[in-house]
Amino acid sequence: MIYVMCRRSNMKQFYYLYKSGRLQRKDNTLEIVYKDNTKRSIPIERVDDIYVMTEFDFNTNLLNFISKYGVSVHFFNYYGFYTGTYYPKEQLVSGKLLIKQVESYKNSEKRLYLAKAFINAASYNIYRNLKYYDNRGKNLKEYIDEISFLRNQIEFCKDIKELMGIEGNIRKKYYETWKIIINQNMEFEKRVKNPPDNAINSLISYVNTLIYTRVLSEIYKTQLNPTISYLHEPSERRFSLCLDIAEIFKPIIADRLIFSMLNKNQITEKDFEKELNFLYIKEAARKEITKEMDLRLQTTIKHKTLDRDVSYEYLIRLEIYKIIKYLIEDIPYEGFKMWW
């Protein structure tokens, strides 16, 4: 089964593949051949990214074909967790920007400047989330005050390690509020990632990877290199700049989505396999989550600087452009902070 999400003005879409089969090229289009031999064709011109949520077969002919059109393929394992991306050869490259990225990474002052900007924006968006729910009767003032105190320490950090320590303490306090914000009686004491140890941790991991892959998709549309990062240490096995930028948008998009879906009972513990320690999110729930994610990403707000409506997804692109302007033109960078 295919779920098509995120219709845009340019008519390109995200395709989520949930039913096993083979994805192949047929003439100048994509064809899915399912295990029962039924087929479906997808015009390549309509495809933005492909999300493979189940077992699929490919060949090099297919990969060469989608590379020509700049289509990335994101892979998720049996449990619904992100395992990797097929990332085509960059179509937009800039040696000048790459040099500037590396220089800013090697310059400890510039690297710390960017890292602080990411954490400053991310922690402010966390603060705004707490203010939002405090104003709706959740009584979070104690946590808001503690996070405000920790945020004030960011500017005094002398290196990345110290900054990451502050960030960790902010998130620890933030996650303590989730048992108050979330109406359902679900176990959640702290953030556990590898592997998640309860339903909420599994949900966080899944939704965060959707944000991560969207950030990667937006970076791919620019000349920025996703492997050179400033807050997270660059790694040979991940696009670490995506992690940097995703920090800003997780509170705005991912966390708000989780709170909303749980408080509206769109997702409950019944949507997880209890026998697998809630590690596995059932397929129907994953489809609902991706649907809600795309709806949110296409939701528009009035941009205060541009004075026009822009989607949440386009906010990510704008953030990348701001980083590029800092790297190339040394224009001061400030991470996006929500005002609503």
mmCIF file of C-alpha atoms in Angstrom:
data_model
loop_
_atom_site.group_PDB
_atom_site.id
_atom_site.type_symbol
_atom_site.label_atom_id
_atom_site.label_comp_id
_atom_site.label_asym_id
_atom_site.label_seq_id
_atom_site.Cartn_x
_atom_site.Cartn_y
_atom_site.Cartn_z
ATOM 1 C CA MET A 1 0.000 0.000 0.000
ATOM 2 C CA ILE A 2 1.185 3.534 -0.831
ATOM 3 C CA TYR A 3 0.433 6.604 1.196
ATOM 4 C CA VAL A 4 0.954 9.836 -0.725
ATOM 5 C CA MET A 5 1.584 12.891 1.390
ATOM 6 C CA CYS A 6 2.454 16.522 1.179
ATOM 7 C CA ARG A 7 1.003 17.918 -2.043
ATOM 8 C CA ARG A 8 2.831 21.112 -2.937
ATOM 9 C CA SER A 9 2.489 23.916 -5.432
ATOM 10 C CA ASN A 10 5.026 22.198 -7.699
ATOM 11 C CA MET A 11 2.906 19.002 -7.539
ATOM 12 C CA LYS A 12 5.749 16.920 -6.090
ATOM 13 C CA GLN A 13 4.838 14.503 -3.311
ATOM 14 C CA PHE A 14 6.266 12.239 -0.635
ATOM 15 C CA TYR A 15 5.507 8.549 -1.154
ATOM 16 C CA TYR A 16 5.337 6.151 1.810
ATOM 17 C CA LEU A 17 5.587 2.463 0.859
ATOM 18 C CA TYR A 18 4.007 0.093 3.382
ATOM 19 C CA LYS A 19 3.329 -3.025 1.331
ATOM 20 C CA SER A 20 6.289 -5.239 0.371
ATOM 21 C CA GLY A 21 7.332 -5.621 -3.242
ATOM 22 C CA ARG A 22 9.824 -4.444 -5.801
ATOM 23 C CA LEU A 23 10.419 -0.874 -6.953
ATOM 24 C CA GLN A 24 11.777 -0.676 -10.472
ATOM 25 C CA ARG A 25 12.111 1.505 -13.522
ATOM 26 C CA LYS A 26 9.748 0.922 -16.403
ATOM 27 C CA ASP A 27 10.520 3.120 -19.386
ATOM 28 C CA ASN A 28 10.526 6.638 -17.891
ATOM 29 C CA THR A 29 8.373 6.003 -14.857
ATOM 30 C CA LEU A 30 8.516 4.172 -11.533
ATOM 31 C CA GLU A 31 6.687 0.886 -11.146
ATOM 32 C CA ILE A 32 5.870 -1.013 -7.984
ATOM 33 C CA VAL A 33 5.372 -4.755 -8.359
ATOM 34 C CA TYR A 34 3.787 -6.230 -5.262
ATOM 35 C CA LYS A 35 4.266 -9.825 -4.146
ATOM 36 C CA ASP A 36 0.799 -10.722 -5.411
ATOM 37 C CA ASN A 37 1.949 -9.468 -8.874
ATOM 38 C CA THR A 38 -0.313 -6.417 -8.832
ATOM 39 C CA LYS A 39 1.376 -3.284 -10.109
ATOM 40 C CA ARG A 40 1.241 0.473 -9.716
ATOM 41 C CA SER A 41 2.985 3.170 -11.744
ATOM 42 C CA ILE A 42 4.220 6.497 -10.363
ATOM 43 C CA PRO A 43 5.359 9.301 -12.689
ATOM 44 C CA ILE A 44 8.886 10.175 -11.585
ATOM 45 C CA GLU A 45 8.172 13.893 -12.046
ATOM 46 C CA ARG A 46 5.706 13.751 -9.134
ATOM 47 C CA VAL A 47 8.158 12.243 -6.646
ATOM 48 C CA ASP A 48 9.976 14.336 -4.065
ATOM 49 C CA ASP A 49 11.167 11.661 -1.600
ATOM 50 C CA ILE A 50 10.325 7.991 -1.050
ATOM 51 C CA TYR A 51 9.913 6.480 2.420
ATOM 52 C CA VAL A 52 10.344 2.706 2.479
ATOM 53 C CA MET A 53 8.519 1.495 5.588
ATOM 54 C CA THR A 54 8.739 -2.242 4.821
ATOM 55 C CA GLU A 55 10.789 -4.791 2.864
ATOM 56 C CA PHE A 56 11.474 -3.752 -0.749
ATOM 57 C CA ASP A 57 13.718 -4.883 -3.594
ATOM 58 C CA PHE A 58 15.706 -2.507 -5.830
ATOM 59 C CA ASN A 59 18.398 -2.670 -8.464
ATOM 60 C CA THR A 60 21.089 -0.276 -9.693
ATOM 61 C CA ASN A 61 19.043 0.650 -12.747
ATOM 62 C CA LEU A 62 16.356 2.028 -10.430
ATOM 63 C CA LEU A 63 18.888 3.916 -8.294
ATOM 64 C CA ASN A 64 20.498 5.486 -11.351
ATOM 65 C CA PHE A 65 17.065 6.555 -12.564
ATOM 66 C CA ILE A 66 15.914 8.237 -9.350
ATOM 67 C CA SER A 67 19.344 9.867 -8.925
ATOM 68 C CA LYS A 68 18.823 11.653 -12.228
ATOM 69 C CA TYR A 69 15.731 13.283 -10.723
ATOM 70 C CA GLY A 70 17.266 13.972 -7.311
ATOM 71 C CA VAL A 71 14.982 11.611 -5.395
ATOM 72 C CA SER A 72 16.166 10.468 -1.968
ATOM 73 C CA VAL A 73 14.981 7.164 -0.469
ATOM 74 C CA HIS A 74 14.669 6.871 3.323
ATOM 75 C CA PHE A 75 14.641 3.399 4.872
ATOM 76 C CA PHE A 76 12.936 2.291 8.084
ATOM 77 C CA ASN A 77 13.288 -1.090 9.790
ATOM 78 C CA TYR A 78 10.649 -3.542 11.010
ATOM 79 C CA TYR A 79 10.076 -1.495 14.172
ATOM 80 C CA GLY A 80 9.538 1.695 12.164
ATOM 81 C CA PHE A 81 12.875 3.253 13.097
ATOM 82 C CA TYR A 82 15.087 5.029 10.613
ATOM 83 C CA THR A 83 18.043 3.002 9.317
ATOM 84 C CA GLY A 84 19.472 5.158 6.534
ATOM 85 C CA THR A 85 19.032 7.134 3.340
ATOM 86 C CA TYR A 86 19.996 6.632 -0.267
ATOM 87 C CA TYR A 87 21.237 10.110 -1.055
ATOM 88 C CA PRO A 88 21.829 10.916 -4.761
ATOM 89 C CA LYS A 89 24.910 12.723 -5.958
ATOM 90 C CA GLU A 90 24.534 16.398 -5.090
ATOM 91 C CA GLN A 91 23.054 18.432 -7.913
ATOM 92 C CA LEU A 92 23.834 21.733 -6.222
ATOM 93 C CA VAL A 93 27.469 21.962 -5.166
ATOM 94 C CA SER A 94 29.633 24.868 -4.092
ATOM 95 C CA GLY A 95 33.316 24.500 -3.368
ATOM 96 C CA LYS A 96 33.304 27.948 -1.772
ATOM 97 C CA LEU A 97 30.528 27.028 0.651
ATOM 98 C CA LEU A 98 32.134 23.689 1.499
ATOM 99 C CA ILE A 99 35.390 25.466 2.379
ATOM 100 C CA LYS A 100 33.472 27.939 4.532
ATOM 101 C CA GLN A 101 31.658 25.091 6.309
ATOM 102 C CA VAL A 102 34.922 23.367 7.130
ATOM 103 C CA GLU A 103 36.616 26.598 8.200
ATOM 104 C CA SER A 104 33.749 27.405 10.557
ATOM 105 C CA TYR A 105 33.942 23.909 12.034
ATOM 106 C CA LYS A 106 37.705 24.172 12.577
ATOM 107 C CA ASN A 107 37.388 27.660 14.055
ATOM 108 C CA SER A 108 36.385 26.923 17.659
ATOM 109 C CA GLU A 109 34.863 30.385 18.136
ATOM 110 C CA LYS A 110 32.639 30.146 15.051
ATOM 111 C CA ARG A 111 31.670 26.557 15.793
ATOM 112 C CA LEU A 112 30.653 27.470 19.336
ATOM 113 C CA TYR A 113 28.729 30.497 18.017
ATOM 114 C CA LEU A 114 26.591 28.287 15.763
ATOM 115 C CA ALA A 115 26.176 25.565 18.378
ATOM 116 C CA LYS A 116 24.982 28.128 20.932
ATOM 117 C CA ALA A 117 22.534 29.550 18.397
ATOM 118 C CA PHE A 118 21.048 26.078 17.788
ATOM 119 C CA ILE A 119 20.636 25.367 21.513
ATOM 120 C CA ASN A 120 19.388 28.865 22.266
ATOM 121 C CA ALA A 121 16.604 28.518 19.688
ATOM 122 C CA ALA A 122 15.786 24.899 20.580
ATOM 123 C CA SER A 123 15.562 25.645 24.302
ATOM 124 C CA TYR A 124 13.451 28.746 23.661
ATOM 125 C CA ASN A 125 11.012 26.634 21.651
ATOM 126 C CA ILE A 126 10.912 24.180 24.546
ATOM 127 C CA TYR A 127 10.190 27.118 26.858
ATOM 128 C CA ARG A 128 7.352 28.253 24.565
ATOM 129 C CA ASN A 129 5.834 24.763 24.635
ATOM 130 C CA LEU A 130 5.799 24.837 28.420
ATOM 131 C CA LYS A 131 4.303 28.341 28.514
ATOM 132 C CA TYR A 132 1.591 27.182 26.102
ATOM 133 C CA TYR A 133 0.526 24.292 28.329
ATOM 134 C CA ASP A 134 1.006 26.252 31.547
ATOM 135 C CA ASN A 135 -1.481 28.802 30.225
ATOM 136 C CA ARG A 136 -3.903 25.915 29.737
ATOM 137 C CA GLY A 137 -3.853 24.853 33.362
ATOM 138 C CA LYS A 138 -0.968 22.354 33.468
ATOM 139 C CA ASN A 139 0.867 24.213 36.286
ATOM 140 C CA LEU A 140 4.414 24.096 34.876
ATOM 141 C CA LYS A 141 5.810 27.307 36.400
ATOM 142 C CA GLU A 142 8.444 25.494 38.483
ATOM 143 C CA TYR A 143 9.845 23.799 35.371
ATOM 144 C CA ILE A 144 9.618 26.981 33.305
ATOM 145 C CA ASP A 145 11.678 28.851 35.904
ATOM 146 C CA GLU A 146 14.324 26.118 36.039
ATOM 147 C CA ILE A 147 14.628 25.970 32.260
ATOM 148 C CA SER A 148 14.830 29.775 32.083
ATOM 149 C CA PHE A 149 17.702 29.652 34.592
ATOM 150 C CA LEU A 150 19.510 26.995 32.547
ATOM 151 C CA ARG A 151 18.948 28.935 29.312
ATOM 152 C CA ASN A 152 20.714 31.923 30.852
ATOM 153 C CA GLN A 153 23.856 29.793 31.230
ATOM 154 C CA ILE A 154 24.152 29.114 27.482
ATOM 155 C CA GLU A 155 26.022 32.317 26.657
ATOM 156 C CA PHE A 156 28.649 31.568 29.308
ATOM 157 C CA CYS A 157 29.590 28.108 27.940
ATOM 158 C CA LYS A 158 33.232 27.978 26.882
ATOM 159 C CA ASP A 159 33.134 24.839 24.734
ATOM 160 C CA ILE A 160 30.810 22.336 23.052
ATOM 161 C CA LYS A 161 31.050 19.820 25.888
ATOM 162 C CA GLU A 162 29.870 22.357 28.447
ATOM 163 C CA LEU A 163 27.103 23.494 26.095
ATOM 164 C CA MET A 164 25.907 19.919 25.580
ATOM 165 C CA GLY A 165 25.786 19.532 29.351
ATOM 166 C CA ILE A 166 23.451 22.520 29.652
ATOM 167 C CA GLU A 167 21.347 21.199 26.772
ATOM 168 C CA GLY A 168 21.092 17.811 28.462
ATOM 169 C CA ASN A 169 19.894 19.384 31.716
ATOM 170 C CA ILE A 170 17.282 21.460 29.874
ATOM 171 C CA ARG A 171 15.925 18.395 28.110
ATOM 172 C CA LYS A 172 15.929 16.390 31.334
ATOM 173 C CA LYS A 173 13.723 19.012 32.990
ATOM 174 C CA TYR A 174 11.582 19.265 29.873
ATOM 175 C CA TYR A 175 10.912 15.537 29.734
ATOM 176 C CA GLU A 176 9.896 15.607 33.400
ATOM 177 C CA THR A 177 6.952 17.787 32.362
ATOM 178 C CA TRP A 178 5.609 15.296 29.837
ATOM 179 C CA LYS A 179 3.807 13.267 32.495
ATOM 180 C CA ILE A 180 1.923 16.485 33.328
ATOM 181 C CA ILE A 181 1.274 17.621 29.741
ATOM 182 C CA ILE A 182 0.123 14.207 28.482
ATOM 183 C CA ASN A 183 -3.353 13.283 29.692
ATOM 184 C CA GLN A 184 -2.956 9.541 29.204
ATOM 185 C CA ASN A 185 -1.541 7.425 32.026
ATOM 186 C CA MET A 186 1.525 6.175 30.153
ATOM 187 C CA GLU A 187 4.893 5.294 31.659
ATOM 188 C CA PHE A 188 7.588 7.880 30.944
ATOM 189 C CA GLU A 189 10.344 8.734 33.410
ATOM 190 C CA LYS A 190 13.223 9.762 31.151
ATOM 191 C CA ARG A 191 14.362 9.785 27.531
ATOM 192 C CA VAL A 192 15.794 6.422 26.461
ATOM 193 C CA LYS A 193 16.875 5.950 22.845
ATOM 194 C CA ASN A 194 18.809 2.765 22.098
ATOM 195 C CA PRO A 195 16.431 1.039 22.221
ATOM 196 C CA PRO A 196 13.369 2.941 23.480
ATOM 197 C CA ASP A 197 12.009 1.315 26.632
ATOM 198 C CA ASN A 198 8.347 2.360 26.561
ATOM 199 C CA ALA A 199 5.620 3.617 24.250
ATOM 200 C CA ILE A 200 6.400 7.325 24.572
ATOM 201 C CA ASN A 201 10.118 6.824 23.965
ATOM 202 C CA SER A 202 9.291 4.751 20.890
ATOM 203 C CA LEU A 203 6.962 7.487 19.688
ATOM 204 C CA ILE A 204 9.588 10.196 20.228
ATOM 205 C CA SER A 205 12.207 8.205 18.322
ATOM 206 C CA TYR A 206 9.881 7.596 15.389
ATOM 207 C CA VAL A 207 8.646 11.181 15.090
ATOM 208 C CA ASN A 208 12.143 12.618 15.514
ATOM 209 C CA THR A 209 13.439 10.534 12.620
ATOM 210 C CA LEU A 210 10.680 11.945 10.412
ATOM 211 C CA ILE A 211 11.929 15.441 11.264
ATOM 212 C CA TYR A 212 15.528 14.366 10.671
ATOM 213 C CA THR A 213 14.761 13.035 7.182
ATOM 214 C CA ARG A 214 12.778 16.153 6.248
ATOM 215 C CA VAL A 215 15.702 18.337 7.286
ATOM 216 C CA LEU A 216 17.960 16.167 5.122
ATOM 217 C CA SER A 217 15.580 16.599 2.179
ATOM 218 C CA GLU A 218 15.653 20.377 2.583
ATOM 219 C CA ILE A 219 19.448 20.485 2.879
ATOM 220 C CA TYR A 220 19.675 18.482 -0.333
ATOM 221 C CA LYS A 221 17.858 21.300 -2.139
ATOM 222 C CA THR A 222 20.658 23.718 -1.200
ATOM 223 C CA GLN A 223 24.450 23.723 -1.538
ATOM 224 C CA LEU A 224 25.014 22.963 2.141
ATOM 225 C CA ASN A 225 26.871 19.752 3.024
ATOM 226 C CA PRO A 226 24.886 17.691 5.577
ATOM 227 C CA THR A 227 27.932 15.894 7.028
ATOM 228 C CA ILE A 228 29.670 18.966 8.485
ATOM 229 C CA SER A 229 28.037 19.961 11.749
ATOM 230 C CA TYR A 230 28.721 22.252 14.687
ATOM 231 C CA LEU A 231 26.750 21.113 17.729
ATOM 232 C CA HIS A 232 26.882 17.366 17.113
ATOM 233 C CA GLU A 233 30.249 15.886 16.250
ATOM 234 C CA PRO A 234 30.568 15.075 12.528
ATOM 235 C CA SER A 235 30.417 11.325 11.885
ATOM 236 C CA GLU A 236 31.100 9.021 8.970
ATOM 237 C CA ARG A 237 27.801 7.226 9.545
ATOM 238 C CA ARG A 238 25.280 10.051 9.737
ATOM 239 C CA PHE A 239 24.285 13.426 8.331
ATOM 240 C CA SER A 240 25.098 15.226 11.564
ATOM 241 C CA LEU A 241 24.141 18.730 10.398
ATOM 242 C CA CYS A 242 20.567 17.403 10.154
ATOM 243 C CA LEU A 243 20.733 16.667 13.871
ATOM 244 C CA ASP A 244 21.867 20.241 14.580
ATOM 245 C CA ILE A 245 19.018 21.838 12.640
ATOM 246 C CA ALA A 246 16.425 19.285 13.792
ATOM 247 C CA GLU A 247 17.030 20.386 17.408
ATOM 248 C CA ILE A 248 15.338 23.693 16.582
ATOM 249 C CA PHE A 249 12.252 22.138 15.015
ATOM 250 C CA LYS A 250 11.632 19.105 17.231
ATOM 251 C CA PRO A 251 9.836 21.135 19.935
ATOM 252 C CA ILE A 252 7.797 23.050 17.342
ATOM 253 C CA ILE A 253 6.738 20.162 15.120
ATOM 254 C CA ALA A 254 7.559 16.775 16.670
ATOM 255 C CA ASP A 255 6.744 17.413 20.326
ATOM 256 C CA ARG A 256 3.583 19.395 19.595
ATOM 257 C CA LEU A 257 2.414 16.574 17.330
ATOM 258 C CA ILE A 258 3.061 13.961 20.039
ATOM 259 C CA PHE A 259 1.221 15.965 22.706
ATOM 260 C CA SER A 260 -1.734 16.551 20.407
ATOM 261 C CA MET A 261 -2.080 12.958 19.205
ATOM 262 C CA LEU A 262 -1.797 11.506 22.702
ATOM 263 C CA ASN A 263 -4.155 14.021 24.302
ATOM 264 C CA LYS A 264 -6.739 13.444 21.568
ATOM 265 C CA ASN A 265 -6.303 9.673 21.957
ATOM 266 C CA GLN A 266 -5.282 9.343 18.311
ATOM 267 C CA ILE A 267 -2.426 7.234 19.688
ATOM 268 C CA THR A 268 -2.712 5.012 22.770
ATOM 269 C CA GLU A 269 -0.717 2.132 24.248
ATOM 270 C CA LYS A 270 -2.897 -0.207 22.169
ATOM 271 C CA ASP A 271 -1.012 1.063 19.111
ATOM 272 C CA PHE A 272 2.208 -0.536 20.405
ATOM 273 C CA GLU A 273 3.156 -4.196 20.796
ATOM 274 C CA LYS A 274 3.257 -4.736 24.554
ATOM 275 C CA GLU A 275 5.016 -8.105 24.108
ATOM 276 C CA LEU A 276 7.924 -6.244 22.460
ATOM 277 C CA ASN A 277 8.179 -3.775 25.345
ATOM 278 C CA PHE A 278 6.240 -1.220 23.262
ATOM 279 C CA LEU A 279 9.158 -1.007 20.845
ATOM 280 C CA TYR A 280 7.007 -1.762 17.799
ATOM 281 C CA ILE A 281 4.491 0.842 16.642
ATOM 282 C CA LYS A 282 1.690 -0.835 14.716
ATOM 283 C CA GLU A 283 1.403 -0.032 11.034
ATOM 284 C CA ALA A 284 -1.944 1.747 11.253
ATOM 285 C CA ALA A 285 -0.563 4.067 13.941
ATOM 286 C CA ARG A 286 2.593 4.809 11.935
ATOM 287 C CA LYS A 287 0.439 5.736 8.936
ATOM 288 C CA GLU A 288 -1.642 8.055 11.094
ATOM 289 C CA ILE A 289 1.493 9.673 12.522
ATOM 290 C CA THR A 290 3.026 10.306 9.096
ATOM 291 C CA LYS A 291 -0.280 11.694 7.892
ATOM 292 C CA GLU A 292 -0.449 14.123 10.813
ATOM 293 C CA MET A 293 3.212 15.037 10.342
ATOM 294 C CA ASP A 294 2.667 16.006 6.718
ATOM 295 C CA LEU A 295 -0.423 18.009 7.589
ATOM 296 C CA ARG A 296 1.589 19.945 10.135
ATOM 297 C CA LEU A 297 4.502 20.513 7.782
ATOM 298 C CA GLN A 298 2.121 22.028 5.241
ATOM 299 C CA THR A 299 0.391 24.224 7.833
ATOM 300 C CA THR A 300 1.229 27.882 7.211
ATOM 301 C CA ILE A 301 1.984 30.773 9.526
ATOM 302 C CA LYS A 302 2.455 34.482 8.828
ATOM 303 C CA HIS A 303 6.217 35.011 8.747
ATOM 304 C CA LYS A 304 7.158 38.125 10.707
ATOM 305 C CA THR A 305 10.109 39.051 8.485
ATOM 306 C CA LEU A 306 8.806 38.013 5.070
ATOM 307 C CA ASP A 307 5.280 39.291 5.826
ATOM 308 C CA ARG A 308 3.670 36.365 4.010
ATOM 309 C CA ASP A 309 2.365 32.907 4.809
ATOM 310 C CA VAL A 310 4.971 30.136 4.804
ATOM 311 C CA SER A 311 4.664 26.447 5.698
ATOM 312 C CA TYR A 312 6.427 24.834 8.618
ATOM 313 C CA GLU A 313 8.377 22.818 6.069
ATOM 314 C CA TYR A 314 9.558 25.961 4.316
ATOM 315 C CA LEU A 315 10.686 27.352 7.684
ATOM 316 C CA ILE A 316 13.289 24.575 7.668
ATOM 317 C CA ARG A 317 14.525 25.688 4.236
ATOM 318 C CA LEU A 318 14.692 29.299 5.407
ATOM 319 C CA GLU A 319 16.751 28.186 8.410
ATOM 320 C CA ILE A 320 19.259 26.526 6.101
ATOM 321 C CA TYR A 321 19.510 29.702 4.008
ATOM 322 C CA LYS A 322 20.227 31.698 7.173
ATOM 323 C CA ILE A 323 23.073 29.330 8.049
ATOM 324 C CA ILE A 324 24.488 29.665 4.532
ATOM 325 C CA LYS A 325 24.380 33.474 4.791
ATOM 326 C CA TYR A 326 26.338 33.300 8.031
ATOM 327 C CA LEU A 327 28.932 30.961 6.549
ATOM 328 C CA ILE A 328 29.390 32.890 3.294
ATOM 329 C CA GLU A 329 28.645 36.507 4.221
ATOM 330 C CA ASP A 330 29.200 36.442 7.987
ATOM 331 C CA ILE A 331 25.649 37.740 8.527
ATOM 332 C CA PRO A 332 24.770 37.085 12.206
ATOM 333 C CA TYR A 333 22.739 33.927 12.637
ATOM 334 C CA GLU A 334 19.888 33.444 15.089
ATOM 335 C CA GLY A 335 17.957 30.194 15.211
ATOM 336 C CA PHE A 336 14.213 30.230 14.587
ATOM 337 C CA LYS A 337 12.102 30.939 17.668
ATOM 338 C CA MET A 338 8.361 30.466 17.631
ATOM 339 C CA TRP A 339 6.175 33.309 18.841
ATOM 340 C CA TRP A 340 2.819 31.563 19.108
#
